[in-house]
XYZ file of C-alpha atoms in Angstrom:
652
model
C -0.120 -0.047 0.131
C 1.477 3.222 -1.260
C 0.276 5.575 1.523
C 1.979 2.963 4.386
C 5.311 3.151 2.163
C 4.888 7.051 2.596
C 4.116 6.794 6.315
C 6.957 4.564 6.914
C 9.376 6.656 4.986
C 8.546 9.952 7.056
C 8.444 8.238 10.191
C 11.929 7.163 9.632
C 13.293 10.627 8.286
C 12.253 12.213 11.316
C 12.842 9.246 13.926
C 16.493 9.248 12.858
C 17.186 13.063 13.093
C 17.979 14.203 16.847
C 16.367 17.508 16.085
C 12.981 16.053 15.794
C 13.220 12.940 17.848
C 14.942 11.869 21.129
C 14.957 8.360 22.721
C 12.116 7.382 20.363
C 9.741 9.814 21.256
C 6.802 11.005 19.388
C 4.398 9.204 16.995
C 3.156 8.947 13.315
C -0.425 7.662 11.526
C -1.750 7.366 8.378
C -5.696 7.104 8.231
C -8.586 6.314 5.437
C -12.343 6.093 6.046
C -12.392 3.059 7.545
C -9.006 2.520 9.330
C -6.242 3.947 11.479
C -2.711 2.891 11.387
C -0.733 4.380 14.163
C 2.638 3.814 15.793
C 2.642 0.951 18.371
C 3.992 1.608 21.768
C 7.816 0.515 22.105
C 8.605 0.634 18.483
C 10.823 3.496 17.520
C 10.046 5.841 14.785
C 13.785 5.656 13.463
C 13.628 1.772 12.572
C 9.962 1.358 12.163
C 8.121 -1.115 9.508
C 4.947 -1.952 9.037
C 4.754 -4.411 11.565
C 5.239 -1.434 13.984
C 1.881 0.289 13.454
C -1.299 -0.776 15.406
C -4.052 -0.965 12.974
C -7.510 0.319 14.308
C -11.096 0.336 13.433
C -12.302 3.490 13.102
C -15.968 3.156 13.567
C -14.941 2.052 17.464
C -12.257 4.751 17.630
C -15.342 7.020 17.235
C -17.361 6.005 19.748
C -14.657 7.371 22.314
C -15.412 11.125 22.174
C -19.199 10.571 22.665
C -19.041 8.099 25.747
C -18.990 9.066 29.165
C -15.926 7.772 31.303
C -15.455 7.259 35.146
C -14.571 10.405 36.909
C -11.732 8.621 38.792
C -8.477 8.768 37.065
C -7.423 5.244 36.976
C -10.640 4.080 35.937
C -11.008 6.203 33.388
C -7.639 5.615 31.905
C -8.012 1.654 31.996
C -11.156 2.143 30.381
C -10.049 4.038 27.508
C -7.223 1.520 27.455
C -9.418 -1.314 26.730
C -11.767 0.889 24.490
C -8.503 1.154 22.504
C -7.822 -2.131 22.574
C -11.088 -3.333 21.597
C -10.643 -1.097 18.554
C -7.553 -2.586 17.539
C -7.058 -4.885 14.675
C -4.033 -5.941 15.354
C -4.036 -7.303 18.725
C -0.614 -8.206 19.302
C 0.541 -4.352 18.996
C -0.588 -1.611 21.591
C -1.666 1.825 20.190
C -0.154 4.907 21.061
C -1.816 6.283 24.121
C -2.368 9.435 21.871
C -4.198 7.418 19.229
C -7.242 9.329 19.615
C -5.704 12.759 18.963
C -4.744 11.100 15.384
C -8.224 10.036 14.891
C -9.512 13.670 15.783
C -7.664 15.136 12.838
C -9.085 14.281 9.685
C -5.675 14.705 7.854
C -4.741 11.504 5.837
C -1.232 11.930 7.636
C -0.350 13.038 11.312
C 3.002 13.388 12.497
C 3.660 14.014 16.227
C 6.901 14.908 17.181
C 9.016 16.968 20.222
C 11.501 18.750 18.399
C 13.981 20.707 20.855
C 13.292 23.773 18.774
C 9.664 23.808 19.182
C 9.859 22.661 23.008
C 11.954 25.538 23.580
C 8.994 27.592 22.577
C 6.352 25.527 24.189
C 8.624 25.226 27.426
C 8.790 29.025 27.933
C 7.048 31.284 30.306
C 5.369 33.168 27.413
C 4.508 30.065 25.122
C 0.878 30.924 24.554
C 1.636 34.746 23.679
C 4.471 33.985 21.569
C 2.508 30.996 19.300
C -0.151 33.500 18.717
C 2.649 35.993 17.942
C 4.441 33.808 15.497
C 1.636 31.492 14.233
C -1.022 33.603 14.229
C -4.562 31.600 13.344
C -2.499 28.786 11.744
C -1.682 27.095 14.937
C -3.628 26.193 17.864
C -2.114 26.604 21.609
C -3.184 23.514 23.612
C -2.085 24.602 27.225
C -0.677 22.087 29.335
C -2.978 18.880 30.168
C -2.389 15.601 31.588
C -1.857 13.226 29.050
C -4.454 10.540 27.923
C -8.458 11.090 27.942
C -8.512 14.744 29.464
C -5.693 15.756 27.006
C -7.804 14.069 23.637
C -10.810 16.209 24.913
C -9.174 19.253 25.675
C -7.498 18.772 21.968
C -11.070 17.528 20.383
C -12.519 20.631 22.215
C -10.346 23.052 20.664
C -9.913 21.947 17.061
C -14.053 21.644 16.790
C -13.795 25.388 18.166
C -11.271 26.066 15.591
C -13.472 24.363 12.527
C -16.706 26.513 13.646
C -14.626 29.743 13.864
C -12.446 29.275 10.446
C -14.474 26.488 8.736
C -11.672 24.199 8.757
C -9.047 22.211 10.690
C -5.772 23.618 11.817
C -2.935 21.913 10.691
C -1.020 22.484 13.503
C -1.054 21.662 17.266
C 1.375 22.884 19.334
C 1.160 21.868 23.066
C 2.734 23.206 25.926
C 5.266 21.102 27.707
C 4.919 18.404 25.135
C 5.373 18.912 21.652
C 3.592 19.559 18.339
C 1.003 17.964 16.224
C 1.199 18.472 12.113
C -1.705 17.105 10.165
C -1.615 16.941 6.156
C -3.241 15.098 3.481
C 0.281 14.236 1.726
C 3.884 13.611 3.505
C 5.360 16.473 1.230
C 2.914 18.926 2.679
C 3.700 17.534 6.483
C 7.311 18.416 5.810
C 6.696 21.711 4.297
C 4.732 22.558 7.326
C 7.496 21.237 10.017
C 10.248 23.038 8.038
C 8.253 26.475 7.989
C 7.391 26.027 11.812
C 11.158 25.099 12.822
C 12.432 27.917 10.988
C 10.320 30.470 12.306
C 11.132 29.146 15.763
C 14.850 28.946 15.168
C 14.202 32.655 13.938
C 12.582 33.980 16.489
C 14.854 32.217 19.197
C 18.004 33.548 17.628
C 20.092 31.089 20.067
C 23.000 29.508 18.566
C 23.399 26.280 20.928
C 27.182 24.786 20.955
C 28.117 21.674 19.408
C 30.500 18.940 19.747
C 31.833 17.679 22.925
C 34.647 18.380 24.806
C 37.163 16.536 26.927
C 36.238 15.046 30.355
C 38.497 15.848 33.139
C 40.896 12.835 34.012
C 40.388 13.236 37.414
C 37.076 11.489 36.517
C 39.104 8.380 36.963
C 39.532 8.879 40.572
C 35.798 9.947 41.180
C 33.303 8.226 38.927
C 34.109 4.563 39.815
C 33.789 4.990 43.535
C 29.964 6.801 42.674
C 29.168 3.659 40.547
C 29.451 1.851 43.528
C 27.472 4.288 46.094
C 24.933 3.876 43.076
C 24.916 0.127 42.950
C 23.525 -0.984 46.126
C 20.717 -2.644 44.600
C 22.519 -4.359 41.530
C 25.298 -2.976 39.546
C 24.705 0.261 37.508
C 26.209 1.801 34.644
C 27.389 5.198 34.372
C 28.297 7.673 31.384
C 29.563 10.812 31.111
C 29.656 13.619 28.591
C 31.192 16.961 28.431
C 30.655 19.719 26.395
C 29.950 24.012 26.563
C 26.178 23.272 27.159
C 26.645 21.105 29.875
C 29.856 23.038 31.363
C 27.227 26.218 31.613
C 24.411 24.223 33.365
C 27.231 22.679 35.704
C 28.903 25.821 36.533
C 26.782 27.100 39.973
C 23.874 26.131 41.591
C 21.886 29.268 40.415
C 22.304 27.735 36.512
C 21.554 24.328 37.876
C 18.591 25.459 38.765
C 17.185 25.962 35.473
C 17.491 22.943 34.770
C 16.518 21.092 37.949
C 12.863 19.799 37.052
C 11.868 18.562 33.971
C 10.008 20.197 31.043
C 8.267 17.376 29.443
C 6.824 13.883 30.033
C 9.637 12.394 28.543
C 12.066 13.669 30.551
C 10.330 12.200 33.761
C 9.953 8.493 31.990
C 13.802 8.180 31.038
C 15.648 10.670 33.425
C 13.115 11.004 36.512
C 12.125 14.154 37.879
C 14.630 14.762 40.446
C 18.499 14.955 39.926
C 21.878 15.625 41.890
C 23.905 18.420 41.411
C 27.590 18.260 42.802
C 30.215 20.800 43.147
C 32.429 20.381 45.739
C 36.311 21.968 45.823
C 38.516 19.031 45.845
C 38.097 15.124 45.072
C 37.556 13.721 48.674
C 35.272 16.635 49.191
C 33.464 15.381 46.055
C 32.905 11.782 46.985
C 32.063 12.771 50.496
C 29.104 14.978 49.069
C 28.153 12.151 46.456
C 27.819 9.766 48.957
C 25.621 12.267 51.645
C 23.139 13.508 48.373
C 23.002 9.968 47.105
C 21.926 8.193 50.353
C 19.611 11.100 51.235
C 18.230 10.612 47.694
C 17.357 7.109 48.087
C 15.905 7.399 51.421
C 13.633 9.967 50.051
C 12.665 8.417 46.856
C 13.186 4.962 47.128
C 15.259 4.977 43.921
C 18.697 5.913 42.870
C 19.248 8.867 40.892
C 19.038 8.586 36.949
C 21.174 11.987 36.356
C 23.865 13.863 38.193
C 25.525 16.957 37.153
C 29.008 17.589 38.530
C 30.912 20.709 38.331
C 34.109 20.122 36.307
C 33.272 16.845 35.241
C 30.010 17.049 33.191
C 26.572 15.219 32.986
C 26.743 11.441 34.398
C 23.794 9.065 33.358
C 23.322 6.559 35.716
C 21.758 3.329 33.834
C 20.480 -0.171 34.356
C 22.376 -0.556 31.275
C 24.802 1.036 28.629
C 21.745 1.666 26.556
C 19.656 3.314 29.400
C 22.840 5.522 29.648
C 22.408 6.646 26.121
C 18.901 7.626 26.483
C 19.046 9.263 29.782
C 21.995 11.506 28.493
C 20.142 12.184 25.050
C 17.163 13.012 27.026
C 18.686 15.487 29.665
C 21.018 17.343 27.294
C 18.061 17.709 25.096
C 16.446 19.454 28.386
C 19.486 21.554 28.625
C 19.037 22.474 25.204
C 15.029 23.535 25.770
C 16.105 25.747 28.832
C 18.607 27.595 26.580
C 16.186 28.207 24.016
C 13.298 29.090 26.474
C 15.305 32.433 27.307
C 14.193 34.096 24.427
C 10.783 33.245 25.255
C 10.315 34.530 28.963
C 12.524 31.946 30.725
C 12.000 28.077 31.249
C 8.685 26.880 32.354
C 9.284 23.438 33.910
C 6.607 20.850 34.869
C 4.700 21.184 37.801
C 5.201 18.495 40.814
C 1.165 17.723 41.029
C 1.902 17.161 36.655
C 5.257 15.191 37.395
C 3.583 13.122 39.945
C 0.862 12.114 37.207
C 3.418 10.920 35.000
C 5.368 9.281 37.394
C 2.445 7.185 38.344
C 0.637 6.347 34.907
C 0.341 2.877 33.686
C 0.999 4.122 30.284
C 4.436 6.080 30.712
C 5.324 3.036 33.262
C 4.828 0.425 30.398
C 6.781 2.799 28.080
C 9.416 2.748 30.379
C 9.667 -0.842 30.857
C 9.602 -1.371 27.204
C 12.527 1.021 26.784
C 14.620 -0.116 29.389
C 15.390 -3.542 27.387
C 17.569 -5.651 28.872
C 20.653 -8.250 29.084
C 20.878 -11.260 30.538
C 23.895 -13.259 31.119
C 26.551 -14.509 33.754
C 28.339 -11.312 33.328
C 25.239 -8.998 32.930
C 26.149 -5.179 33.209
C 29.779 -5.864 34.120
C 32.535 -3.508 32.260
C 34.884 -5.820 30.845
C 38.197 -4.541 29.256
C 40.142 -7.371 26.733
C 43.401 -6.583 25.527
C 44.207 -7.734 22.128
C 40.717 -7.966 21.245
C 40.408 -6.961 17.809
C 41.234 -10.443 16.132
C 41.793 -14.128 16.889
C 41.470 -15.122 20.648
C 41.034 -11.766 22.159
C 38.037 -11.294 19.756
C 36.879 -14.541 20.375
C 36.681 -13.817 24.259
C 35.235 -10.590 23.595
C 32.601 -11.906 21.625
C 31.641 -14.905 24.299
C 31.485 -11.974 27.140
C 29.183 -9.696 25.224
C 26.583 -12.554 24.622
C 26.759 -13.264 28.187
C 26.125 -9.410 29.215
C 29.124 -7.635 29.166
C 29.887 -4.143 28.464
C 33.203 -4.996 26.382
C 36.280 -2.379 25.741
C 38.343 -3.720 22.826
C 41.707 -2.697 23.433
C 43.765 -2.903 20.403
C 46.461 -1.471 18.568
C 45.181 -1.950 15.235
C 42.621 0.679 14.909
C 40.503 -0.607 11.482
C 40.105 -4.034 12.918
C 39.468 -3.155 16.466
C 36.779 -0.456 15.241
C 35.231 -3.094 13.013
C 35.170 -5.589 15.837
C 33.221 -3.463 18.411
C 31.015 -2.519 15.416
C 30.280 -6.359 15.169
C 29.722 -6.715 18.780
C 27.684 -4.090 19.101
C 25.720 -6.054 16.471
C 25.235 -9.058 18.992
C 24.252 -6.939 21.787
C 21.475 -6.272 23.476
C 21.012 -3.421 26.163
C 24.839 -4.080 26.796
C 27.588 -2.218 24.364
C 31.279 -2.653 23.143
C 33.491 0.274 22.310
C 36.875 0.216 20.733
C 39.827 2.217 22.512
C 43.152 2.058 20.601
C 46.004 0.864 23.221
C 49.525 -0.168 23.253
C 49.730 -2.203 26.460
C 53.215 -1.519 26.820
C 52.629 2.204 27.030
C 51.777 3.284 30.592
C 50.023 6.302 29.170
C 48.260 4.533 26.542
C 46.767 2.497 29.260
C 45.797 5.240 31.430
C 43.969 6.723 28.347
C 42.424 3.241 28.231
C 41.452 3.094 31.809
C 39.710 6.845 31.155
C 37.762 6.171 27.911
C 36.319 3.113 29.937
C 35.408 5.253 32.941
C 33.910 7.706 30.658
C 31.794 5.571 29.092
C 30.586 2.476 31.604
C 31.490 4.444 34.978
C 34.021 1.679 36.208
C 35.624 -1.859 35.492
C 35.071 -4.917 36.889
C 37.101 -7.343 34.925
C 40.475 -6.729 33.104
C 41.388 -9.613 30.568
C 45.250 -9.442 29.779
C 45.287 -11.071 26.800
C 47.482 -9.015 24.293
C 50.447 -10.904 23.431
C 53.075 -11.778 20.594
C 55.292 -15.068 19.745
C 58.809 -15.005 18.005
C 59.817 -18.703 17.797
C 63.417 -19.679 17.865
C 66.370 -21.158 19.606
C 69.089 -20.007 21.387
C 71.466 -19.833 17.853
C 68.267 -18.119 16.099
C 66.675 -15.665 18.751
C 67.975 -12.159 18.603
C 67.787 -9.695 21.516
C 65.502 -7.309 19.772
C 62.891 -10.317 19.185
C 63.516 -11.424 22.823
C 63.041 -8.178 24.392
C 60.080 -7.551 22.147
C 58.222 -10.951 23.355
C 59.037 -10.160 27.171
C 57.899 -6.502 26.997
C 54.373 -7.399 25.731
C 53.892 -10.624 27.263
C 55.565 -10.190 30.888
C 56.457 -6.314 31.488
C 52.826 -5.099 29.915
C 50.536 -7.636 32.476
C 52.428 -5.795 34.741
C 51.462 -2.174 33.185
C 47.977 -3.399 32.649
C 47.484 -5.198 36.343
C 48.942 -1.937 37.642
C 46.305 0.749 35.804
C 43.556 -1.997 36.182
C 43.769 -2.504 40.100
C 43.826 1.598 41.020
C 40.064 1.509 39.716
C 39.238 -1.401 41.027
C 40.580 -0.417 44.545
C 38.901 2.634 44.493
C 35.224 0.775 43.513
C 35.847 -1.773 46.214
C 36.213 0.864 49.102
C 32.422 1.893 48.346
C 31.191 -1.437 47.886
C 31.771 -3.893 50.564
C 30.960 -7.030 49.110
C 32.338 -6.511 45.528
C 34.944 -7.897 44.006
C 37.529 -7.130 41.173
C 39.020 -9.548 38.617
C 42.337 -9.395 36.576
C 42.989 -12.270 34.304
C 45.548 -12.943 32.168
C 45.239 -15.255 29.345
C 48.471 -16.874 29.748
C 49.236 -20.365 27.734
C 50.206 -23.841 28.238
C 53.727 -22.944 27.542
C 53.254 -21.042 30.951
C 53.149 -24.527 32.954
C 55.691 -26.300 30.984
C 58.580 -25.465 28.858
C 58.594 -25.029 25.141
C 61.224 -26.232 22.733
C 62.680 -23.319 20.329
C 60.268 -20.873 22.072
C 61.757 -19.794 25.022
C 61.290 -16.157 24.795
C 57.284 -16.965 24.361
C 57.353 -19.549 27.450
C 59.574 -17.525 29.615
C 57.351 -14.508 29.374
C 54.390 -16.532 30.404
C 56.170 -18.542 33.077
C 56.568 -15.253 34.590
C 52.970 -14.228 34.077
C 52.086 -16.942 36.262
C 55.058 -15.731 38.926
C 53.210 -12.171 38.229
C 49.429 -13.853 38.570
C 50.507 -15.204 42.136
C 52.563 -12.170 43.793
C 49.689 -9.874 42.430
C 47.037 -12.060 43.818
C 48.656 -11.996 47.309
C 48.973 -8.008 47.175
C 45.561 -7.244 46.167
C 43.815 -9.552 48.036
C 42.837 -7.434 50.372
C 41.259 -5.168 48.481
C 38.807 -7.969 47.253
C 40.776 -8.052 43.512
C 40.968 -11.879 42.411
C 44.031 -12.241 40.053
C 44.020 -15.245 37.916
C 45.389 -16.657 34.809
C 43.924 -19.300 32.232
C 46.463 -21.080 30.331
C 44.842 -22.176 27.036
C 46.066 -25.094 24.779
C 46.832 -24.489 21.293
C 43.749 -22.334 19.172
C 44.821 -24.204 15.922
C 42.002 -22.261 13.942
C 43.177 -18.684 15.120
C 45.454 -16.712 13.148
C 47.785 -17.055 15.493
C 48.489 -20.477 14.920
C 47.244 -20.732 11.137
C 47.956 -17.079 9.543
C 49.832 -18.528 6.015
C 52.242 -15.671 6.450
C 53.549 -15.848 9.773
C 51.449 -18.214 11.607
C 53.076 -20.691 14.598
C 52.353 -23.761 12.324
C 54.798 -21.841 9.674
C 57.208 -20.493 12.143
C 57.535 -24.095 14.066
C 58.007 -25.661 10.599
C 61.040 -23.130 9.307
C 62.423 -23.356 13.288
C 62.815 -26.912 12.840
C 60.589 -27.686 16.362
C 58.960 -30.206 14.676
C 61.688 -33.405 13.810
C 60.660 -34.697 10.093
C 58.296 -32.064 9.816
C 57.860 -31.206 5.829
C 55.080 -29.293 5.412
C 52.658 -27.340 7.808
C 50.259 -30.339 7.794
C 52.910 -32.368 9.188
C 53.363 -29.665 12.258
C 49.490 -29.568 12.853
C 49.020 -33.172 13.019
C 52.362 -33.632 15.611
C 50.152 -31.065 17.731
C 46.946 -32.762 17.458
C 48.316 -35.847 18.432
C 49.552 -34.269 21.776
C 45.916 -33.492 23.032
C 44.055 -36.476 24.879
C 40.941 -34.479 23.803
C 41.625 -34.484 20.435
C 40.658 -31.002 19.912
C 42.178 -27.383 19.775
C 41.209 -25.073 22.687
C 38.907 -22.174 21.387
C 37.675 -19.036 22.747
C 34.391 -20.543 23.821
C 36.549 -22.857 26.082
C 38.779 -20.083 27.671
C 35.732 -18.062 27.868
C 34.280 -20.598 30.452
C 37.495 -20.648 32.344
C 37.388 -16.903 32.497
C 33.675 -17.065 33.518
C 34.251 -19.339 36.299
C 36.897 -17.254 37.808
C 34.839 -14.243 37.694
C 32.076 -15.812 39.322
C 33.674 -17.456 42.315
C 35.036 -15.454 45.122
C 37.237 -18.282 46.738
C 40.224 -18.357 44.483
C 43.310 -16.283 43.643
C 46.402 -16.761 42.234
C 45.569 -20.040 40.264
C 46.582 -20.723 36.827
C 43.907 -22.620 35.321
C 44.833 -24.933 32.294
C 42.464 -24.919 29.504
C 44.639 -27.707 27.090
C 42.398 -30.725 26.535
C 44.247 -32.647 28.937
C 47.790 -31.755 27.313
C 48.786 -30.208 30.693
C 47.625 -31.559 33.715
C 48.635 -30.028 37.328
C 49.991 -32.170 40.058
């Protein structure tokens, strides 16, 4: 059907543009004489398909305006919801709560959005007068009314009054603290109206909003992991920080923060709640003390943790049940800041009242939307943040892939920027509400590792597990091995493990100081060559033997801080590039090094190694990840070197 294709196209156009839609808000519809297609609750405009629209019988919808409903709010809204459900032809899709308003306008296409520029006007103190000045009789202004049936009746009455006065329906409805409805018989007309409305408001506002993010203070590493634990008493939280010129403005003082201390729209309440925390202590310790006091008071007063912290000198911090939730919270609250800045041109900001806030907070429809938007991952490391070094490809990529499927947020740390970024993107395609990022990292460089920790803390709020996987191998006997190759292998496989453990443990110590039952994990992906010698491979084996010694020593030092340090010692991953790369894989290196007596081909080398494995199989990333998950979950072992070798190496 051509009209539905046009509806999908215009929905996606606006849904993908953050100037019009934040966090999937807004809804669209098409109607003919008999049916109404309207966006279903929980579907995002940006990616909507035909299945994302609920289809309703207009004859049954037309009964709703004429029906008398109970005076009691809860009973009335429940009955309206049931009537909407009864009108719904597609029983598996819950129609938007604003369906009746879409039906009240006779235009074929209705597009309801929450554009930042429009809400800058609608959330201004002088919204009604400014609407009349800017749009005259072209638009109908709707003063703030609680969503649901009451709002529909208000809109319906004003549409009828407009028709009685002008002999036609309005094309534009502007709703105080809520957004805009535009109706027309073609999508081209809808787009033209939206362009005209936004350009008119933008010209009248004369506000230039700053663009682009600014760096987050290095001090975030010494603050945010502790605050994350303060907020994680009832389950681990993910935090994300964002900084830009607008955020700095509203975080600069109590008076500036006061302008964004209360929500302007229902969306802000759904995603960010209605109360926030502002922190502005002079130094790190004072800031942590202030945070602890305010968080405890907030939870005691409200029964839940805050979603938004604004920290002077650091930025805007989202507190989410998962990483996807953090992204939404940041976008919605930053949009609030933009609205506040624009509203200054229209009499100053006009937040919602406490009564209006309470209605939204307790409204079943918004609780449903909040639940749908929250999403959720599930798995053995759900919502934990895990760095995996050397994760762009090979064993590290396999471990990262397995862990993201178990609900973890993954930081792909690798020197290979092109492959690493592609790996993170691929992992995000597997994620649910968890996320993966890539951070270019040289594990042998302490400044690079400091940046890795900084980016991890900024993106996820802390660090739960550090998997030190990055490693290199240069095979060769005493005669062939050069000092340069020996030093290179040792620097990556031995020295870098120390650098990584040092960087990771600082964050974990800080976290555990503020969470008495929390544990951190540092896990080295070692090798069976770390458990027994390896002929013509002493540089690699020596570094790995040393890694076991470091593991045991780190474990003793960090145990009082509830940081477990263990190693996993895999057997041979024959299918991975370390072994099978046709240009410099281990099969080829071992053939040239003469490590396998009598071997003439790469296949001879492969068979030689497989014959040594009792289980007759190589060790893949899935096998190693099972050991990693065990080490994370248990709380009574540290300093262990766990062999995962198919029986090739057995501990005595």
